[in-house]
PDB file of C-alpha atoms in Angstrom:
ATOM      1  CA  MET R1314       0.000   0.000   0.000  1.00 54.00           C
ATOM      2  CA  ALA R1315       1.359   3.457  -0.925  1.00 65.00           C
ATOM      3  CA  LYS R1316       2.208   5.761   1.972  1.00 78.00           C
ATOM      4  CA  VAL R1317      -0.273   8.619   2.308  1.00 86.00           C
ATOM      5  CA  THR R1318       1.889  11.565   3.295  1.00 89.00           C
ATOM      6  CA  ALA R1319       0.873  14.936   4.702  1.00 86.00           C
ATOM      7  CA  ALA R1320       2.068  16.513   1.449  1.00 85.00           C
ATOM      8  CA  LEU R1321      -0.300  14.334  -0.585  1.00 88.00           C
ATOM      9  CA  VAL R1322      -3.198  15.184   1.728  1.00 88.00           C
ATOM     10  CA  LYS R1323      -2.462  18.907   1.422  1.00 84.00           C
ATOM     11  CA  GLU R1324      -2.241  18.664  -2.371  1.00 83.00           C
ATOM     12  CA  LEU R1325      -5.606  16.918  -2.561  1.00 84.00           C
ATOM     13  CA  ARG R1326      -7.155  19.500  -0.203  1.00 81.00           C
ATOM     14  CA  ASP R1327      -5.866  22.337  -2.386  1.00 74.00           C
ATOM     15  CA  MET R1328      -7.250  20.689  -5.519  1.00 76.00           C
ATOM     16  CA  THR R1329     -10.699  19.858  -4.179  1.00 76.00           C
ATOM     17  CA  GLY R1330     -11.418  22.108  -1.205  1.00 72.00           C
ATOM     18  CA  VAL R1331     -12.404  19.222   1.079  1.00 78.00           C
ATOM     19  CA  GLY R1332     -11.345  18.839   4.713  1.00 79.00           C
ATOM     20  CA  MET R1333      -8.085  17.231   5.792  1.00 83.00           C
ATOM     21  CA  MET R1334      -9.640  14.019   7.104  1.00 86.00           C
ATOM     22  CA  ASP R1335     -11.803  13.596   3.998  1.00 85.00           C
ATOM     23  CA  ALA R1336      -8.758  14.083   1.801  1.00 87.00           C
ATOM     24  CA  LYS R1337      -6.780  11.516   3.783  1.00 90.00           C
ATOM     25  CA  LYS R1338      -9.671   9.036   3.749  1.00 90.00           C
ATOM     26  CA  ALA R1339      -9.962   9.348  -0.034  1.00 90.00           C
ATOM     27  CA  LEU R1340      -6.236   8.790  -0.558  1.00 92.00           C
ATOM     28  CA  VAL R1341      -6.229   5.756   1.720  1.00 92.00           C
ATOM     29  CA  ALA R1342      -9.237   4.312  -0.137  1.00 91.00           C
ATOM     30  CA  VAL R1343      -7.451   4.461  -3.501  1.00 91.00           C
ATOM     31  CA  ASP R1344      -3.961   3.560  -2.310  1.00 90.00           C
ATOM     32  CA  GLY R1345      -2.532   7.046  -2.739  1.00 89.00           C
ATOM     33  CA  ASP R1346      -3.539   7.563  -6.385  1.00 90.00           C
ATOM     34  CA  MET R1347      -4.190  11.327  -6.707  1.00 87.00           C
ATOM     35  CA  ASP R1348      -6.420  11.174  -9.806  1.00 86.00           C
ATOM     36  CA  ALA R1349      -8.441   8.303  -8.352  1.00 89.00           C
ATOM     37  CA  ALA R1350      -8.805  10.217  -5.079  1.00 87.00           C
ATOM     38  CA  VAL R1351     -10.304  13.195  -6.916  1.00 84.00           C
ATOM     39  CA  ASP R1352     -12.782  10.864  -8.633  1.00 85.00           C
ATOM     40  CA  TYR R1353     -13.579   9.221  -5.276  1.00 86.00           C
ATOM     41  CA  LEU R1354     -14.440  12.583  -3.710  1.00 83.00           C
ATOM     42  CA  ARG R1355     -16.529  13.610  -6.707  1.00 77.00           C
ATOM     43  CA  GLU R1356     -18.427  10.323  -6.622  1.00 81.00           C
ATOM     44  CA  LYS R1357     -19.195  10.936  -2.957  1.00 77.00           C
ATOM     45  CA  GLY R1358     -20.455  14.417  -3.806  1.00 70.00           C
ATOM     46  CA  MET R1359     -17.738  16.012  -1.685  1.00 71.00           C
ATOM     47  CA  ALA R1360     -15.835  17.752  -4.472  1.00 61.00           C
ATOM     48  CA  LYS R1361     -18.398  18.696  -7.078  1.00 43.00           C
ATOM     49  CA  ALA R1362     -16.158  21.160  -8.861  1.00 41.00           C
ATOM     50  CA  ALA R1363     -12.873  19.329  -8.412  1.00 47.00           C
ATOM     51  CA  LYS R1364     -10.542  19.759 -11.300  1.00 47.00           C
ATOM     52  CA  LYS R1365      -7.549  17.560 -11.870  1.00 37.00           C
ATOM     53  CA  ALA R1366      -5.637  20.679 -12.810  1.00 36.00           C
ATOM     54  CA  ASP R1367      -2.117  20.403 -14.084  1.00 37.00           C
ATOM     55  CA  ARG R1368       0.343  21.786 -11.570  1.00 34.00           C
ATOM     56  CA  ILE R1369       1.905  24.944 -12.919  1.00 32.00           C
ATOM     57  CA  ALA R1370       5.565  25.330 -12.076  1.00 35.00           C
ATOM     58  CA  ALA R1371       8.164  26.169 -14.744  1.00 74.00           C
ATOM     59  CA  GLU R1372       8.808  29.786 -15.646  1.00 91.00           C
ATOM     60  CA  GLY R1373       9.471  31.501 -18.960  1.00 94.00           C
ATOM     61  CA  LEU R1374       7.377  32.928 -21.792  1.00 97.00           C
ATOM     62  CA  THR R1375       5.104  31.997 -24.641  1.00 98.00           C
ATOM     63  CA  GLY R1376       5.813  33.560 -28.018  1.00 98.00           C
ATOM     64  CA  ILE R1377       3.631  34.272 -31.063  1.00 98.00           C
ATOM     65  CA  TYR R1378       4.689  35.021 -34.626  1.00 98.00           C
ATOM     66  CA  ALA R1379       2.200  35.569 -37.445  1.00 97.00           C
ATOM     67  CA  GLU R1380       2.927  36.883 -40.912  1.00 97.00           C
ATOM     68  CA  GLY R1381       0.942  36.305 -44.078  1.00 96.00           C
ATOM     69  CA  ASN R1382      -0.442  32.786 -44.086  1.00 98.00           C
ATOM     70  CA  ILE R1383       1.794  31.277 -41.400  1.00 98.00           C
ATOM     71  CA  ALA R1384       1.743  31.547 -37.610  1.00 98.00           C
ATOM     72  CA  ALA R1385       3.368  29.839 -34.644  1.00 98.00           C
ATOM     73  CA  LEU R1386       2.952  29.661 -30.878  1.00 98.00           C
ATOM     74  CA  THR R1387       5.842  28.526 -28.671  1.00 98.00           C
ATOM     75  CA  GLU R1388       6.716  28.029 -25.023  1.00 97.00           C
ATOM     76  CA  ILE R1389      10.288  28.576 -23.895  1.00 96.00           C
ATOM     77  CA  ASN R1390      11.037  27.772 -20.250  1.00 93.00           C
ATOM     78  CA  SER R1391      13.499  29.143 -17.720  1.00 91.00           C
ATOM     79  CA  GLU R1392      14.077  28.421 -14.049  1.00 86.00           C
ATOM     80  CA  THR R1393      12.804  31.710 -12.586  1.00 86.00           C
ATOM     81  CA  ASP R1394      10.308  34.350 -13.626  1.00 87.00           C
ATOM     82  CA  PHE R1395      13.031  37.012 -13.461  1.00 88.00           C
ATOM     83  CA  VAL R1396      14.398  35.698 -16.750  1.00 89.00           C
ATOM     84  CA  SER R1397      11.147  36.531 -18.564  1.00 89.00           C
ATOM     85  CA  LYS R1398      12.015  40.207 -18.059  1.00 90.00           C
ATOM     86  CA  ASN R1399      15.494  39.738 -19.518  1.00 91.00           C
ATOM     87  CA  GLU R1400      15.876  41.403 -22.943  1.00 94.00           C
ATOM     88  CA  GLN R1401      18.142  38.636 -24.244  1.00 93.00           C
ATOM     89  CA  PHE R1402      15.601  35.998 -23.271  1.00 94.00           C
ATOM     90  CA  GLN R1403      12.730  37.938 -24.870  1.00 96.00           C
ATOM     91  CA  THR R1404      14.732  38.283 -28.099  1.00 95.00           C
ATOM     92  CA  LEU R1405      15.499  34.562 -28.002  1.00 96.00           C
ATOM     93  CA  VAL R1406      11.795  33.744 -27.690  1.00 97.00           C
ATOM     94  CA  GLY R1407      10.992  35.986 -30.655  1.00 97.00           C
ATOM     95  CA  ASN R1408      13.734  34.499 -32.828  1.00 96.00           C
ATOM     96  CA  ILE R1409      12.769  30.911 -32.019  1.00 97.00           C
ATOM     97  CA  THR R1410       9.086  31.517 -32.716  1.00 98.00           C
ATOM     98  CA  GLU R1411       9.798  33.217 -36.029  1.00 97.00           C
ATOM     99  CA  ALA R1412      12.135  30.415 -37.145  1.00 97.00           C
ATOM    100  CA  ILE R1413       9.537  27.762 -36.343  1.00 98.00           C
ATOM    101  CA  ALA R1414       6.792  29.652 -38.185  1.00 98.00           C
ATOM    102  CA  LYS R1415       8.925  30.062 -41.310  1.00 97.00           C
ATOM    103  CA  GLU R1416      10.606  26.644 -41.419  1.00 96.00           C
ATOM    104  CA  ASN R1417       7.813  24.294 -40.258  1.00 96.00           C
ATOM    105  CA  PRO R1418       9.717  21.673 -38.215  1.00 97.00           C
ATOM    106  CA  ALA R1419       7.935  18.399 -37.462  1.00 96.00           C
ATOM    107  CA  THR R1420       9.410  17.753 -34.006  1.00 96.00           C
ATOM    108  CA  LEU R1421      11.255  19.510 -31.197  1.00 95.00           C
ATOM    109  CA  GLU R1422      14.429  17.784 -32.355  1.00 94.00           C
ATOM    110  CA  ASP R1423      13.942  19.248 -35.828  1.00 96.00           C
ATOM    111  CA  ALA R1424      13.143  22.665 -34.362  1.00 96.00           C
ATOM    112  CA  ASN R1425      16.368  22.779 -32.357  1.00 94.00           C
ATOM    113  CA  LYS R1426      18.356  22.315 -35.576  1.00 94.00           C
ATOM    114  CA  LEU R1427      16.787  25.325 -37.326  1.00 96.00           C
ATOM    115  CA  ASN R1428      18.888  28.399 -38.095  1.00 92.00           C
ATOM    116  CA  SER R1429      18.253  31.197 -35.620  1.00 90.00           C
ATOM    117  CA  GLY R1430      20.255  34.275 -34.680  1.00 83.00           C
ATOM    118  CA  GLU R1431      23.940  33.552 -35.235  1.00 84.00           C
ATOM    119  CA  GLY R1432      23.569  29.787 -35.125  1.00 90.00           C
ATOM    120  CA  THR R1433      20.814  27.246 -34.547  1.00 94.00           C
ATOM    121  CA  ILE R1434      17.999  27.332 -32.027  1.00 95.00           C
ATOM    122  CA  GLU R1435      19.930  24.788 -29.980  1.00 92.00           C
ATOM    123  CA  SER R1436      23.179  26.780 -29.996  1.00 90.00           C
ATOM    124  CA  GLU R1437      21.360  30.044 -29.253  1.00 92.00           C
ATOM    125  CA  ILE R1438      19.662  28.410 -26.254  1.00 89.00           C
ATOM    126  CA  ILE R1439      23.032  27.126 -25.022  1.00 86.00           C
ATOM    127  CA  SER R1440      24.526  30.600 -25.426  1.00 86.00           C
ATOM    128  CA  ALA R1441      21.633  32.212 -23.535  1.00 88.00           C
ATOM    129  CA  THR R1442      21.888  29.598 -20.803  1.00 84.00           C
ATOM    130  CA  THR R1443      25.590  30.396 -20.366  1.00 81.00           C
ATOM    131  CA  THR R1444      25.030  34.159 -20.329  1.00 86.00           C
ATOM    132  CA  ILE R1445      21.881  34.293 -18.212  1.00 86.00           C
ATOM    133  CA  GLY R1446      22.921  31.515 -15.851  1.00 81.00           C
ATOM    134  CA  GLU R1447      19.725  29.466 -15.918  1.00 83.00           C
ATOM    135  CA  LYS R1448      18.606  26.379 -17.764  1.00 84.00           C
ATOM    136  CA  ILE R1449      16.555  27.406 -20.802  1.00 89.00           C
ATOM    137  CA  SER R1450      14.643  25.060 -23.078  1.00 91.00           C
ATOM    138  CA  LEU R1451      12.163  25.036 -25.948  1.00 94.00           C
ATOM    139  CA  ARG R1452       9.302  23.019 -24.536  1.00 95.00           C
ATOM    140  CA  ARG R1453       6.616  22.935 -27.232  1.00 97.00           C
ATOM    141  CA  PHE R1454       5.191  24.653 -30.282  1.00 98.00           C
ATOM    142  CA  VAL R1455       2.311  24.638 -32.757  1.00 98.00           C
ATOM    143  CA  ARG R1456       2.297  26.028 -36.275  1.00 98.00           C
ATOM    144  CA  PHE R1457      -0.772  26.972 -38.341  1.00 98.00           C
ATOM    145  CA  GLU R1458      -1.187  27.683 -42.049  1.00 98.00           C
ATOM    146  CA  LYS R1459      -4.167  29.508 -43.541  1.00 98.00           C
ATOM    147  CA  THR R1460      -5.510  30.586 -46.919  1.00 97.00           C
ATOM    148  CA  GLU R1461      -6.248  34.124 -48.077  1.00 96.00           C
ATOM    149  CA  GLY R1462      -9.897  33.529 -47.148  1.00 97.00           C
ATOM    150  CA  GLU R1463      -9.102  32.821 -43.494  1.00 98.00           C
ATOM    151  CA  THR R1464      -7.918  34.781 -40.444  1.00 98.00           C
ATOM    152  CA  PHE R1465      -5.421  34.401 -37.609  1.00 98.00           C
ATOM    153  CA  GLY R1466      -5.994  35.882 -34.175  1.00 98.00           C
ATOM    154  CA  SER R1467      -3.619  35.940 -31.218  1.00 98.00           C
ATOM    155  CA  TYR R1468      -3.382  37.136 -27.644  1.00 97.00           C
ATOM    156  CA  LEU R1469      -0.588  37.238 -25.074  1.00 97.00           C
ATOM    157  CA  HIS R1470      -1.715  37.572 -21.463  1.00 95.00           C
ATOM    158  CA  MET R1471       0.530  39.053 -18.758  1.00 91.00           C
ATOM    159  CA  GLY R1472       3.326  39.631 -21.226  1.00 91.00           C
ATOM    160  CA  GLY R1473       3.387  36.031 -22.335  1.00 95.00           C
ATOM    161  CA  ARG R1474       2.406  33.938 -19.320  1.00 94.00           C
ATOM    162  CA  ILE R1475      -0.453  32.679 -21.489  1.00 97.00           C
ATOM    163  CA  GLY R1476      -0.369  32.632 -25.274  1.00 98.00           C
ATOM    164  CA  VAL R1477      -3.286  31.858 -27.596  1.00 98.00           C
ATOM    165  CA  LEU R1478      -3.373  31.394 -31.357  1.00 98.00           C
ATOM    166  CA  VAL R1479      -6.689  31.104 -33.223  1.00 98.00           C
ATOM    167  CA  HIS R1480      -7.404  30.164 -36.842  1.00 98.00           C
ATOM    168  CA  LEU R1481     -10.809  31.260 -38.175  1.00 98.00           C
ATOM    169  CA  ASP R1482     -12.444  29.887 -41.318  1.00 97.00           C
ATOM    170  CA  ALA R1483     -13.395  33.381 -42.564  1.00 97.00           C
ATOM    171  CA  ALA R1484     -11.569  36.333 -44.092  1.00 96.00           C
ATOM    172  CA  ASP R1485     -10.878  39.749 -42.564  1.00 96.00           C
ATOM    173  CA  LYS R1486     -12.080  38.849 -39.066  1.00 97.00           C
ATOM    174  CA  GLU R1487      -9.060  40.040 -37.053  1.00 97.00           C
ATOM    175  CA  ASP R1488     -11.150  41.671 -34.303  1.00 97.00           C
ATOM    176  CA  VAL R1489     -13.353  38.584 -33.973  1.00 98.00           C
ATOM    177  CA  ALA R1490     -10.327  36.294 -33.891  1.00 98.00           C
ATOM    178  CA  ARG R1491      -8.677  38.381 -31.155  1.00 97.00           C
ATOM    179  CA  ASP R1492     -11.882  38.410 -29.102  1.00 97.00           C
ATOM    180  CA  VAL R1493     -12.048  34.618 -29.316  1.00 98.00           C
ATOM    181  CA  ALA R1494      -8.345  34.355 -28.435  1.00 97.00           C
ATOM    182  CA  MET R1495      -8.932  36.477 -25.322  1.00 97.00           C
ATOM    183  CA  HIS R1496     -11.868  34.270 -24.351  1.00 97.00           C
ATOM    184  CA  ILE R1497      -9.712  31.153 -24.732  1.00 97.00           C
ATOM    185  CA  ALA R1498      -6.983  32.702 -22.580  1.00 97.00           C
ATOM    186  CA  ALA R1499      -9.504  33.424 -19.817  1.00 96.00           C
ATOM    187  CA  ILE R1500     -11.692  30.297 -19.876  1.00 96.00           C
ATOM    188  CA  ASN R1501      -9.316  27.613 -21.209  1.00 96.00           C
ATOM    189  CA  PRO R1502     -11.603  25.376 -23.308  1.00 97.00           C
ATOM    190  CA  LEU R1503     -10.161  21.969 -24.101  1.00 97.00           C
ATOM    191  CA  TYR R1504     -11.940  21.382 -27.408  1.00 98.00           C
ATOM    192  CA  THR R1505     -13.593  23.448 -30.127  1.00 98.00           C
ATOM    193  CA  THR R1506     -16.836  21.417 -30.088  1.00 97.00           C
ATOM    194  CA  ARG R1507     -18.177  18.587 -27.956  1.00 96.00           C
ATOM    195  CA  ASP R1508     -17.889  16.277 -30.964  1.00 96.00           C
ATOM    196  CA  GLU R1509     -14.099  16.426 -30.538  1.00 96.00           C
ATOM    197  CA  VAL R1510     -14.145  15.065 -26.978  1.00 96.00           C
ATOM    198  CA  PRO R1511     -12.617  11.549 -27.041  1.00 96.00           C
ATOM    199  CA  ALA R1512     -14.975   8.661 -26.299  1.00 96.00           C
ATOM    200  CA  ASP R1513     -12.797   7.386 -23.442  1.00 96.00           C
ATOM    201  CA  LYS R1514     -13.020  10.749 -21.637  1.00 95.00           C
ATOM    202  CA  ILE R1515     -16.813  10.781 -22.003  1.00 95.00           C
ATOM    203  CA  GLU R1516     -16.958   7.209 -20.726  1.00 95.00           C
ATOM    204  CA  HIS R1517     -14.831   8.101 -17.708  1.00 95.00           C
ATOM    205  CA  GLU R1518     -16.911  11.170 -16.860  1.00 94.00           C
ATOM    206  CA  THR R1519     -20.132   9.170 -17.261  1.00 93.00           C
ATOM    207  CA  LYS R1520     -18.834   6.596 -14.780  1.00 92.00           C
ATOM    208  CA  VAL R1521     -17.963   9.290 -12.235  1.00 92.00           C
ATOM    209  CA  LEU R1522     -21.325  11.026 -12.652  1.00 91.00           C
ATOM    210  CA  THR R1523     -23.174   7.709 -12.325  1.00 88.00           C
ATOM    211  CA  GLU R1524     -21.458   6.866  -9.046  1.00 88.00           C
ATOM    212  CA  GLN R1525     -22.057  10.406  -7.838  1.00 87.00           C
ATOM    213  CA  ALA R1526     -25.796  10.187  -8.562  1.00 86.00           C
ATOM    214  CA  LEU R1527     -26.132   6.761  -6.951  1.00 84.00           C
ATOM    215  CA  ASN R1528     -24.245   7.911  -3.846  1.00 87.00           C
ATOM    216  CA  GLU R1529     -26.643  10.839  -3.552  1.00 85.00           C
ATOM    217  CA  GLY R1530     -29.397   8.272  -3.094  1.00 83.00           C
ATOM    218  CA  LYS R1531     -31.398   9.336  -6.117  1.00 78.00           C
ATOM    219  CA  PRO R1532     -34.117   6.960  -7.360  1.00 81.00           C
ATOM    220  CA  ALA R1533     -32.867   4.648 -10.104  1.00 76.00           C
ATOM    221  CA  ASN R1534     -35.561   5.860 -12.524  1.00 79.00           C
ATOM    222  CA  ILE R1535     -34.197   9.413 -12.575  1.00 85.00           C
ATOM    223  CA  VAL R1536     -30.477   8.631 -12.366  1.00 85.00           C
ATOM    224  CA  GLU R1537     -30.201   8.248 -16.126  1.00 85.00           C
ATOM    225  CA  LYS R1538     -31.778  11.656 -16.773  1.00 88.00           C
ATOM    226  CA  MET R1539     -29.525  13.259 -14.167  1.00 90.00           C
ATOM    227  CA  ILE R1540     -26.431  11.773 -15.760  1.00 91.00           C
ATOM    228  CA  LYS R1541     -27.479  12.951 -19.198  1.00 92.00           C
ATOM    229  CA  GLY R1542     -28.029  16.500 -17.969  1.00 93.00           C
ATOM    230  CA  ARG R1543     -24.805  16.661 -15.989  1.00 93.00           C
ATOM    231  CA  LEU R1544     -22.801  15.167 -18.838  1.00 95.00           C
ATOM    232  CA  SER R1545     -24.195  17.773 -21.225  1.00 94.00           C
ATOM    233  CA  LYS R1546     -23.230  20.519 -18.771  1.00 95.00           C
ATOM    234  CA  TRP R1547     -19.699  19.123 -18.473  1.00 95.00           C
ATOM    235  CA  LEU R1548     -19.332  18.965 -22.254  1.00 96.00           C
ATOM    236  CA  SER R1549     -20.492  22.575 -22.601  1.00 95.00           C
ATOM    237  CA  GLU R1550     -17.927  23.680 -20.020  1.00 95.00           C
ATOM    238  CA  ILE R1551     -14.963  22.229 -21.921  1.00 96.00           C
ATOM    239  CA  SER R1552     -16.147  22.974 -25.481  1.00 98.00           C
ATOM    240  CA  LEU R1553     -15.311  26.432 -26.840  1.00 98.00           C
ATOM    241  CA  VAL R1554     -18.424  27.053 -28.949  1.00 98.00           C
ATOM    242  CA  ASP R1555     -20.763  26.123 -26.066  1.00 98.00           C
ATOM    243  CA  GLN R1556     -19.151  28.385 -23.464  1.00 97.00           C
ATOM    244  CA  PRO R1557     -20.737  31.720 -22.496  1.00 97.00           C
ATOM    245  CA  PHE R1558     -18.716  34.410 -24.288  1.00 97.00           C
ATOM    246  CA  VAL R1559     -16.641  36.382 -21.763  1.00 96.00           C
ATOM    247  CA  LYS R1560     -17.443  39.754 -23.328  1.00 95.00           C
ATOM    248  CA  ASP R1561     -21.182  38.976 -23.468  1.00 96.00           C
ATOM    249  CA  PRO R1562     -22.293  36.015 -21.300  1.00 95.00           C
ATOM    250  CA  ASP R1563     -25.816  36.226 -22.750  1.00 97.00           C
ATOM    251  CA  GLN R1564     -24.512  34.507 -25.876  1.00 97.00           C
ATOM    252  CA  THR R1565     -22.187  31.576 -26.458  1.00 98.00           C
ATOM    253  CA  VAL R1566     -18.921  31.791 -28.341  1.00 98.00           C
ATOM    254  CA  GLY R1567     -20.639  29.816 -31.088  1.00 98.00           C
ATOM    255  CA  ASP R1568     -23.405  32.440 -31.294  1.00 98.00           C
ATOM    256  CA  TYR R1569     -20.819  35.232 -31.459  1.00 98.00           C
ATOM    257  CA  LEU R1570     -18.923  33.509 -34.266  1.00 98.00           C
ATOM    258  CA  LYS R1571     -22.115  32.776 -36.216  1.00 98.00           C
ATOM    259  CA  ALA R1572     -23.207  36.400 -35.968  1.00 97.00           C
ATOM    260  CA  HIS R1573     -19.930  37.393 -37.621  1.00 98.00           C
ATOM    261  CA  GLY R1574     -19.995  34.673 -40.273  1.00 98.00           C
ATOM    262  CA  ALA R1575     -17.027  32.824 -38.860  1.00 98.00           C
ATOM    263  CA  SER R1576     -16.079  29.495 -37.299  1.00 98.00           C
ATOM    264  CA  VAL R1577     -12.995  28.217 -35.487  1.00 98.00           C
ATOM    265  CA  LYS R1578     -10.862  25.933 -37.594  1.00 98.00           C
ATOM    266  CA  GLU R1579      -8.263  25.327 -34.858  1.00 98.00           C
ATOM    267  CA  PHE R1580      -6.776  26.951 -31.790  1.00 98.00           C
ATOM    268  CA  ALA R1581      -3.938  26.478 -29.320  1.00 98.00           C
ATOM    269  CA  ARG R1582      -3.444  27.785 -25.796  1.00 98.00           C
ATOM    270  CA  PHE R1583      -0.157  27.536 -23.893  1.00 97.00           C
ATOM    271  CA  GLU R1584       0.173  28.520 -20.247  1.00 95.00           C
ATOM    272  CA  VAL R1585       3.756  28.732 -19.044  1.00 94.00           C
ATOM    273  CA  GLY R1586       4.713  25.729 -16.966  1.00 90.00           C
ATOM    274  CA  GLU R1587       1.374  23.910 -17.041  1.00 88.00           C
ATOM    275  CA  GLY R1588       1.829  20.235 -16.327  1.00 78.00           C
ATOM    276  CA  ILE R1589       5.362  20.586 -14.976  1.00 76.00           C
ATOM    277  CA  GLU R1590       5.797  19.844 -11.287  1.00 60.00           C
ATOM    278  CA  LYS R1591       7.770  22.541  -9.530  1.00 59.00           C
ATOM    279  CA  ARG R1592      10.599  21.660  -7.202  1.00 52.00           C
ATOM    280  CA  GLN R1593       9.598  22.804  -3.731  1.00 49.00           C
ATOM    281  CA  GLU R1594      12.263  24.825  -1.969  1.00 46.00           C
ATOM    282  CA  ASN R1595      12.558  24.830   1.802  1.00 48.00           C
ATOM    283  CA  PHE R1596      15.256  27.342   2.640  1.00 42.00           C
ATOM    284  CA  ALA R1597      15.224  26.587   6.361  1.00 50.00           C
ATOM    285  CA  ASP R1598      15.967  22.923   5.646  1.00 52.00           C
ATOM    286  CA  GLU R1599      18.606  23.936   3.109  1.00 45.00           C
ATOM    287  CA  VAL R1600      20.406  26.126   5.651  1.00 43.00           C
ATOM    288  CA  MET R1601      20.252  23.393   8.284  1.00 47.00           C
ATOM    289  CA  SER R1602      21.682  20.855   5.857  1.00 50.00           C
ATOM    290  CA  GLN R1603      24.610  23.192   5.158  1.00 44.00           C
ATOM    291  CA  VAL R1604      25.164  23.761   8.881  1.00 43.00           C
ATOM    292  CA  LYS R1605      25.232  20.008   9.532  1.00 46.00           C
ATOM    293  CA  LYS R1606      27.892  19.582   6.865  1.00 42.00           C
TER     294      LYS R1606
END
């Protein structure tokens, strides 16, 4: 059986908002599996809005380059947020993003070999790492291509902490595309439409919602209707076109796009460090360890 530590209990509490003992009980019940513990609490109706959010840790910037019919969105990481204010680092991000947009690499390995600055992306990153004194890396990128009858939109939030690139299937809709990009930055949809949600994710959510309804003691004859309604609500929350538009919640993003004769062909949203677990520093322990040496 996995050891349920105080750190695990705290993490689950922070993710779900439940009490300490409930968090510990859930972890014990599922042998310390964090994702399973979240599901356990949801099934018991104790964490209705629990989100298995990716832990955000790494620092750095997202970059956007769009010119003509090509565009790219990148994430370049550093160890501290101070580096994001460094002019050399900002120039590096711009150069890398432009090179990726223009050269269309298939993989990160290919991207690192592209010409950039006075060398390649890889050599420029090594040079910046040496000068700045922190580990720097190109983490991910997307690249879009459009036709003359389509539109790109982009938005950088907080100077690049969040970057969004949108591709609309309509011409001359720059303002619409930017509005949608801002919405995506704020609300973070996972899919454009509910039809894109993978079957296995729907099956998993249905299972959780079923257990939740049964544990609430609802009559069997209405459980099915409850599940259907809750599943539809969940799908609308993660699907871009079904979400209430941030600038006008009385209409959905889909309604807004339709009113302007546009639709979303594709989009990408990068938030710096999402999904990377941050090393926890305890300076008191660090000092004590040095003293003991």
